[in-house]
Amino acid sequence: MLSKFLIAVMLCGLTGCGFEPVYQAKSDQPHSLPFSLQVTGDNETAYSTYKFKQEMNTLLSTFTPPSEEKLKIKVHLTEAFGDIGYGSDASILRSQGRMVATLGIYSSKATLLHENTLDTVSSYTVNNAEEFTNLSAKNAARERLIISLASEVSREISFVIRKLEPASTQGVLASREGIKP
């Protein structure tokens, strides 16, 4: 009797502390993208390419395609960092990062529907005495660039999807948003 009571208390304690079974399927798993997303970049920007694709996956997971066909989205990333501010002794005071995304949206039949180039810029202060501080500042600027550019690209994709929707659907969406079609 005592052992059954202890087992019941342990089970309640485990569920109360946030214990989750390892092999249980979660019901709120993210669904697959309604798009085929391909993100490429230079070998030097492998982290940026990976992080950008992860950001895009989360941003695009809420979108619905305009029709039954699966759109293909291709994004090519390039990034560059350079010095933009110098002191009177020619020491570097400020650096800047720039990230460019070349976006192509294709139909399932490989017809180009939309193409655009988007870019974003972020800068950071350079401290010549501290190498770690400079590296941290550069990495933080890179993160800002990735997040900002991913949101710009997702807005562009949203705009294109709205353009591709049939006229009847646009009227319904416009009436919900209070906009004349």
PDB file of C-alpha atoms in Angstrom:
ATOM      1  CA  MET A   1       0.000   0.000   0.000  1.00  0.00           C
ATOM      2  CA  LEU A   2       2.817   2.398   0.915  1.00  0.00           C
ATOM      3  CA  SER A   3       4.703   1.636  -2.330  1.00  0.00           C
ATOM      4  CA  LYS A   4       1.623   2.437  -4.456  1.00  0.00           C
ATOM      5  CA  PHE A   5       1.241   5.715  -2.615  1.00  0.00           C
ATOM      6  CA  LEU A   6       4.916   6.613  -3.219  1.00  0.00           C
ATOM      7  CA  ILE A   7       4.611   5.771  -6.931  1.00  0.00           C
ATOM      8  CA  ALA A   8       1.525   7.988  -7.220  1.00  0.00           C
ATOM      9  CA  VAL A   9       3.317  10.857  -5.465  1.00  0.00           C
ATOM     10  CA  MET A  10       6.388  10.461  -7.716  1.00  0.00           C
ATOM     11  CA  LEU A  11       4.256  10.492 -10.871  1.00  0.00           C
ATOM     12  CA  CYS A  12       2.471  13.641  -9.739  1.00  0.00           C
ATOM     13  CA  GLY A  13       5.807  15.209  -8.862  1.00  0.00           C
ATOM     14  CA  LEU A  14       7.304  14.392 -12.267  1.00  0.00           C
ATOM     15  CA  THR A  15       4.371  15.847 -14.179  1.00  0.00           C
ATOM     16  CA  GLY A  16       4.358  18.922 -11.946  1.00  0.00           C
ATOM     17  CA  CYS A  17       8.024  19.715 -12.631  1.00  0.00           C
ATOM     18  CA  GLY A  18       7.589  19.799 -16.415  1.00  0.00           C
ATOM     19  CA  PHE A  19       8.655  16.234 -17.176  1.00  0.00           C
ATOM     20  CA  GLU A  20       7.779  15.246 -20.741  1.00  0.00           C
ATOM     21  CA  PRO A  21       8.042  11.740 -22.146  1.00  0.00           C
ATOM     22  CA  VAL A  22      10.882  11.496 -24.682  1.00  0.00           C
ATOM     23  CA  TYR A  23       9.126   9.429 -27.329  1.00  0.00           C
ATOM     24  CA  GLN A  24       5.683  10.994 -27.234  1.00  0.00           C
ATOM     25  CA  ALA A  25       4.554  12.713 -30.431  1.00  0.00           C
ATOM     26  CA  LYS A  26       3.747  16.362 -29.873  1.00  0.00           C
ATOM     27  CA  SER A  27       0.465  17.579 -31.297  1.00  0.00           C
ATOM     28  CA  ASP A  28       1.677  21.137 -31.894  1.00  0.00           C
ATOM     29  CA  GLN A  29       4.556  20.305 -34.250  1.00  0.00           C
ATOM     30  CA  PRO A  30       5.027  22.897 -36.990  1.00  0.00           C
ATOM     31  CA  HIS A  31       3.516  21.904 -40.287  1.00  0.00           C
ATOM     32  CA  SER A  32       5.566  21.730 -43.451  1.00  0.00           C
ATOM     33  CA  LEU A  33       6.037  24.831 -45.531  1.00  0.00           C
ATOM     34  CA  PRO A  34       3.612  25.423 -48.393  1.00  0.00           C
ATOM     35  CA  PHE A  35       6.680  26.473 -50.394  1.00  0.00           C
ATOM     36  CA  SER A  36       9.865  24.899 -51.590  1.00  0.00           C
ATOM     37  CA  LEU A  37      12.537  27.084 -49.994  1.00  0.00           C
ATOM     38  CA  GLN A  38      16.125  27.019 -51.240  1.00  0.00           C
ATOM     39  CA  VAL A  39      18.681  29.298 -49.572  1.00  0.00           C
ATOM     40  CA  THR A  40      22.218  29.437 -50.923  1.00  0.00           C
ATOM     41  CA  GLY A  41      25.222  31.533 -50.031  1.00  0.00           C
ATOM     42  CA  ASP A  42      28.984  31.749 -50.153  1.00  0.00           C
ATOM     43  CA  ASN A  43      31.038  29.169 -48.264  1.00  0.00           C
ATOM     44  CA  GLU A  44      32.254  31.929 -45.955  1.00  0.00           C
ATOM     45  CA  THR A  45      28.656  32.643 -44.904  1.00  0.00           C
ATOM     46  CA  ALA A  46      27.554  29.085 -44.096  1.00  0.00           C
ATOM     47  CA  TYR A  47      26.306  30.114 -40.651  1.00  0.00           C
ATOM     48  CA  SER A  48      24.426  33.073 -42.091  1.00  0.00           C
ATOM     49  CA  THR A  49      22.821  30.878 -44.743  1.00  0.00           C
ATOM     50  CA  TYR A  50      21.734  28.324 -42.148  1.00  0.00           C
ATOM     51  CA  LYS A  51      20.424  30.927 -39.695  1.00  0.00           C
ATOM     52  CA  PHE A  52      18.633  32.839 -42.462  1.00  0.00           C
ATOM     53  CA  LYS A  53      16.888  29.660 -43.619  1.00  0.00           C
ATOM     54  CA  GLN A  54      15.773  28.914 -40.050  1.00  0.00           C
ATOM     55  CA  GLU A  55      14.357  32.449 -39.719  1.00  0.00           C
ATOM     56  CA  MET A  56      12.581  32.101 -43.054  1.00  0.00           C
ATOM     57  CA  ASN A  57      11.085  28.745 -42.066  1.00  0.00           C
ATOM     58  CA  THR A  58       9.465  30.269 -38.995  1.00  0.00           C
ATOM     59  CA  LEU A  59       8.255  33.365 -40.857  1.00  0.00           C
ATOM     60  CA  LEU A  60       6.876  31.463 -43.864  1.00  0.00           C
ATOM     61  CA  SER A  61       5.160  28.714 -41.866  1.00  0.00           C
ATOM     62  CA  THR A  62       2.128  30.961 -41.343  1.00  0.00           C
ATOM     63  CA  PHE A  63       1.693  31.820 -45.029  1.00  0.00           C
ATOM     64  CA  THR A  64      -0.771  30.070 -47.280  1.00  0.00           C
ATOM     65  CA  PRO A  65       0.015  29.707 -50.973  1.00  0.00           C
ATOM     66  CA  PRO A  66      -2.298  31.421 -53.470  1.00  0.00           C
ATOM     67  CA  SER A  67      -3.314  28.153 -55.118  1.00  0.00           C
ATOM     68  CA  GLU A  68      -2.795  24.423 -54.933  1.00  0.00           C
ATOM     69  CA  GLU A  69       0.568  24.636 -56.683  1.00  0.00           C
ATOM     70  CA  LYS A  70       3.698  24.698 -54.548  1.00  0.00           C
ATOM     71  CA  LEU A  71       5.788  27.796 -55.211  1.00  0.00           C
ATOM     72  CA  LYS A  72       9.573  27.558 -55.320  1.00  0.00           C
ATOM     73  CA  ILE A  73      11.422  30.291 -53.480  1.00  0.00           C
ATOM     74  CA  LYS A  74      15.129  30.693 -54.146  1.00  0.00           C
ATOM     75  CA  VAL A  75      17.250  33.081 -52.092  1.00  0.00           C
ATOM     76  CA  HIS A  76      20.956  33.699 -52.600  1.00  0.00           C
ATOM     77  CA  LEU A  77      22.759  35.496 -49.762  1.00  0.00           C
ATOM     78  CA  THR A  78      25.950  37.493 -49.854  1.00  0.00           C
ATOM     79  CA  GLU A  79      27.462  39.382 -46.965  1.00  0.00           C
ATOM     80  CA  ALA A  80      30.379  41.725 -46.571  1.00  0.00           C
ATOM     81  CA  PHE A  81      31.974  43.513 -43.654  1.00  0.00           C
ATOM     82  CA  GLY A  82      34.194  46.571 -43.945  1.00  0.00           C
ATOM     83  CA  ASP A  83      35.567  49.525 -42.047  1.00  0.00           C
ATOM     84  CA  ILE A  84      33.705  52.827 -42.328  1.00  0.00           C
ATOM     85  CA  GLY A  85      35.121  55.094 -39.620  1.00  0.00           C
ATOM     86  CA  TYR A  86      38.715  56.011 -38.830  1.00  0.00           C
ATOM     87  CA  GLY A  87      40.343  57.998 -36.045  1.00  0.00           C
ATOM     88  CA  SER A  88      42.931  60.752 -36.445  1.00  0.00           C
ATOM     89  CA  ASP A  89      45.686  58.152 -36.001  1.00  0.00           C
ATOM     90  CA  ALA A  90      44.185  56.011 -38.824  1.00  0.00           C
ATOM     91  CA  SER A  91      42.849  53.452 -36.344  1.00  0.00           C
ATOM     92  CA  ILE A  92      39.515  51.842 -37.136  1.00  0.00           C
ATOM     93  CA  LEU A  93      36.637  53.216 -35.061  1.00  0.00           C
ATOM     94  CA  ARG A  94      33.581  51.752 -36.776  1.00  0.00           C
ATOM     95  CA  SER A  95      32.806  48.825 -39.069  1.00  0.00           C
ATOM     96  CA  GLN A  96      29.755  47.929 -41.085  1.00  0.00           C
ATOM     97  CA  GLY A  97      28.127  44.754 -42.339  1.00  0.00           C
ATOM     98  CA  ARG A  98      25.937  44.476 -45.396  1.00  0.00           C
ATOM     99  CA  MET A  99      23.817  41.487 -46.362  1.00  0.00           C
ATOM    100  CA  VAL A 100      22.148  41.118 -49.754  1.00  0.00           C
ATOM    101  CA  ALA A 101      19.424  38.622 -50.662  1.00  0.00           C
ATOM    102  CA  THR A 102      18.568  37.931 -54.281  1.00  0.00           C
ATOM    103  CA  LEU A 103      15.018  36.573 -54.256  1.00  0.00           C
ATOM    104  CA  GLY A 104      13.392  34.532 -56.994  1.00  0.00           C
ATOM    105  CA  ILE A 105       9.858  33.129 -56.796  1.00  0.00           C
ATOM    106  CA  TYR A 106       9.015  30.418 -59.306  1.00  0.00           C
ATOM    107  CA  SER A 107       5.843  28.520 -60.124  1.00  0.00           C
ATOM    108  CA  SER A 108       5.839  24.732 -59.936  1.00  0.00           C
ATOM    109  CA  LYS A 109       6.523  24.773 -63.698  1.00  0.00           C
ATOM    110  CA  ALA A 110       9.756  26.754 -63.122  1.00  0.00           C
ATOM    111  CA  THR A 111       8.263  29.982 -64.517  1.00  0.00           C
ATOM    112  CA  LEU A 112       9.759  33.071 -62.894  1.00  0.00           C
ATOM    113  CA  LEU A 113       6.943  34.948 -61.134  1.00  0.00           C
ATOM    114  CA  HIS A 114       8.947  37.558 -59.241  1.00  0.00           C
ATOM    115  CA  GLU A 115      12.566  38.591 -58.785  1.00  0.00           C
ATOM    116  CA  ASN A 116      14.055  41.229 -56.534  1.00  0.00           C
ATOM    117  CA  THR A 117      17.216  42.122 -54.636  1.00  0.00           C
ATOM    118  CA  LEU A 118      16.925  43.230 -51.012  1.00  0.00           C
ATOM    119  CA  ASP A 119      19.694  44.410 -48.713  1.00  0.00           C
ATOM    120  CA  THR A 120      20.234  45.617 -45.191  1.00  0.00           C
ATOM    121  CA  VAL A 121      23.103  47.320 -43.381  1.00  0.00           C
ATOM    122  CA  SER A 122      24.223  47.338 -39.738  1.00  0.00           C
ATOM    123  CA  SER A 123      27.281  48.883 -38.122  1.00  0.00           C
ATOM    124  CA  TYR A 124      29.155  48.461 -34.869  1.00  0.00           C
ATOM    125  CA  THR A 125      31.861  50.221 -32.885  1.00  0.00           C
ATOM    126  CA  VAL A 126      35.373  48.780 -32.973  1.00  0.00           C
ATOM    127  CA  ASN A 127      37.465  48.660 -29.818  1.00  0.00           C
ATOM    128  CA  ASN A 128      41.074  48.132 -30.922  1.00  0.00           C
ATOM    129  CA  ALA A 129      42.206  47.004 -27.471  1.00  0.00           C
ATOM    130  CA  GLU A 130      39.631  44.188 -27.159  1.00  0.00           C
ATOM    131  CA  GLU A 131      39.510  41.446 -29.767  1.00  0.00           C
ATOM    132  CA  PHE A 132      36.663  39.566 -28.069  1.00  0.00           C
ATOM    133  CA  THR A 133      34.521  42.706 -27.916  1.00  0.00           C
ATOM    134  CA  ASN A 134      35.049  43.267 -31.638  1.00  0.00           C
ATOM    135  CA  LEU A 135      34.134  39.674 -32.473  1.00  0.00           C
ATOM    136  CA  SER A 136      31.019  39.861 -30.283  1.00  0.00           C
ATOM    137  CA  ALA A 137      29.976  43.147 -31.896  1.00  0.00           C
ATOM    138  CA  LYS A 138      30.487  41.708 -35.394  1.00  0.00           C
ATOM    139  CA  ASN A 139      28.462  38.589 -34.557  1.00  0.00           C
ATOM    140  CA  ALA A 140      25.672  40.715 -33.056  1.00  0.00           C
ATOM    141  CA  ALA A 141      25.620  42.836 -36.218  1.00  0.00           C
ATOM    142  CA  ARG A 142      25.427  39.640 -38.302  1.00  0.00           C
ATOM    143  CA  GLU A 143      22.434  38.428 -36.235  1.00  0.00           C
ATOM    144  CA  ARG A 144      20.692  41.791 -36.705  1.00  0.00           C
ATOM    145  CA  LEU A 145      21.330  41.596 -40.443  1.00  0.00           C
ATOM    146  CA  ILE A 146      19.926  38.066 -40.708  1.00  0.00           C
ATOM    147  CA  ILE A 147      16.770  38.814 -38.732  1.00  0.00           C
ATOM    148  CA  SER A 148      16.120  42.105 -40.512  1.00  0.00           C
ATOM    149  CA  LEU A 149      16.711  40.693 -43.979  1.00  0.00           C
ATOM    150  CA  ALA A 150      14.584  37.603 -43.302  1.00  0.00           C
ATOM    151  CA  SER A 151      11.658  39.784 -42.272  1.00  0.00           C
ATOM    152  CA  GLU A 152      12.103  41.975 -45.382  1.00  0.00           C
ATOM    153  CA  VAL A 153      12.196  38.919 -47.653  1.00  0.00           C
ATOM    154  CA  SER A 154       9.113  37.419 -45.989  1.00  0.00           C
ATOM    155  CA  ARG A 155       7.237  40.725 -46.465  1.00  0.00           C
ATOM    156  CA  GLU A 156       8.227  40.682 -50.123  1.00  0.00           C
ATOM    157  CA  ILE A 157       6.974  37.105 -50.473  1.00  0.00           C
ATOM    158  CA  SER A 158       3.725  38.069 -48.732  1.00  0.00           C
ATOM    159  CA  PHE A 159       3.288  40.938 -51.183  1.00  0.00           C
ATOM    160  CA  VAL A 160       3.834  38.629 -54.157  1.00  0.00           C
ATOM    161  CA  ILE A 161       1.385  36.053 -52.792  1.00  0.00           C
ATOM    162  CA  ARG A 162      -1.277  38.720 -52.409  1.00  0.00           C
ATOM    163  CA  LYS A 163      -0.637  39.789 -56.000  1.00  0.00           C
ATOM    164  CA  LEU A 164      -1.001  36.196 -57.217  1.00  0.00           C
ATOM    165  CA  GLU A 165      -4.300  35.537 -55.421  1.00  0.00           C
ATOM    166  CA  PRO A 166      -7.374  35.339 -57.660  1.00  0.00           C
ATOM    167  CA  ALA A 167      -9.503  38.477 -57.856  1.00  0.00           C
ATOM    168  CA  SER A 168     -12.373  36.902 -55.882  1.00  0.00           C
ATOM    169  CA  THR A 169     -10.082  36.098 -52.970  1.00  0.00           C
ATOM    170  CA  GLN A 170      -8.605  39.611 -53.021  1.00  0.00           C
ATOM    171  CA  GLY A 171     -12.072  41.096 -52.657  1.00  0.00           C
ATOM    172  CA  VAL A 172     -12.762  38.977 -49.582  1.00  0.00           C
ATOM    173  CA  LEU A 173      -9.377  39.869 -48.050  1.00  0.00           C
ATOM    174  CA  ALA A 174      -9.837  43.544 -48.840  1.00  0.00           C
ATOM    175  CA  SER A 175     -13.298  43.624 -47.249  1.00  0.00           C
ATOM    176  CA  ARG A 176     -11.865  42.008 -44.080  1.00  0.00           C
ATOM    177  CA  GLU A 177      -9.103  44.610 -43.925  1.00  0.00           C
ATOM    178  CA  GLY A 178     -11.413  47.533 -44.806  1.00  0.00           C
ATOM    179  CA  ILE A 179      -9.643  48.213 -48.115  1.00  0.00           C
ATOM    180  CA  LYS A 180     -11.368  48.717 -51.447  1.00  0.00           C
ATOM    181  CA  PRO A 181     -10.300  46.064 -54.020  1.00  0.00           C
TER     182      PRO A 181
END
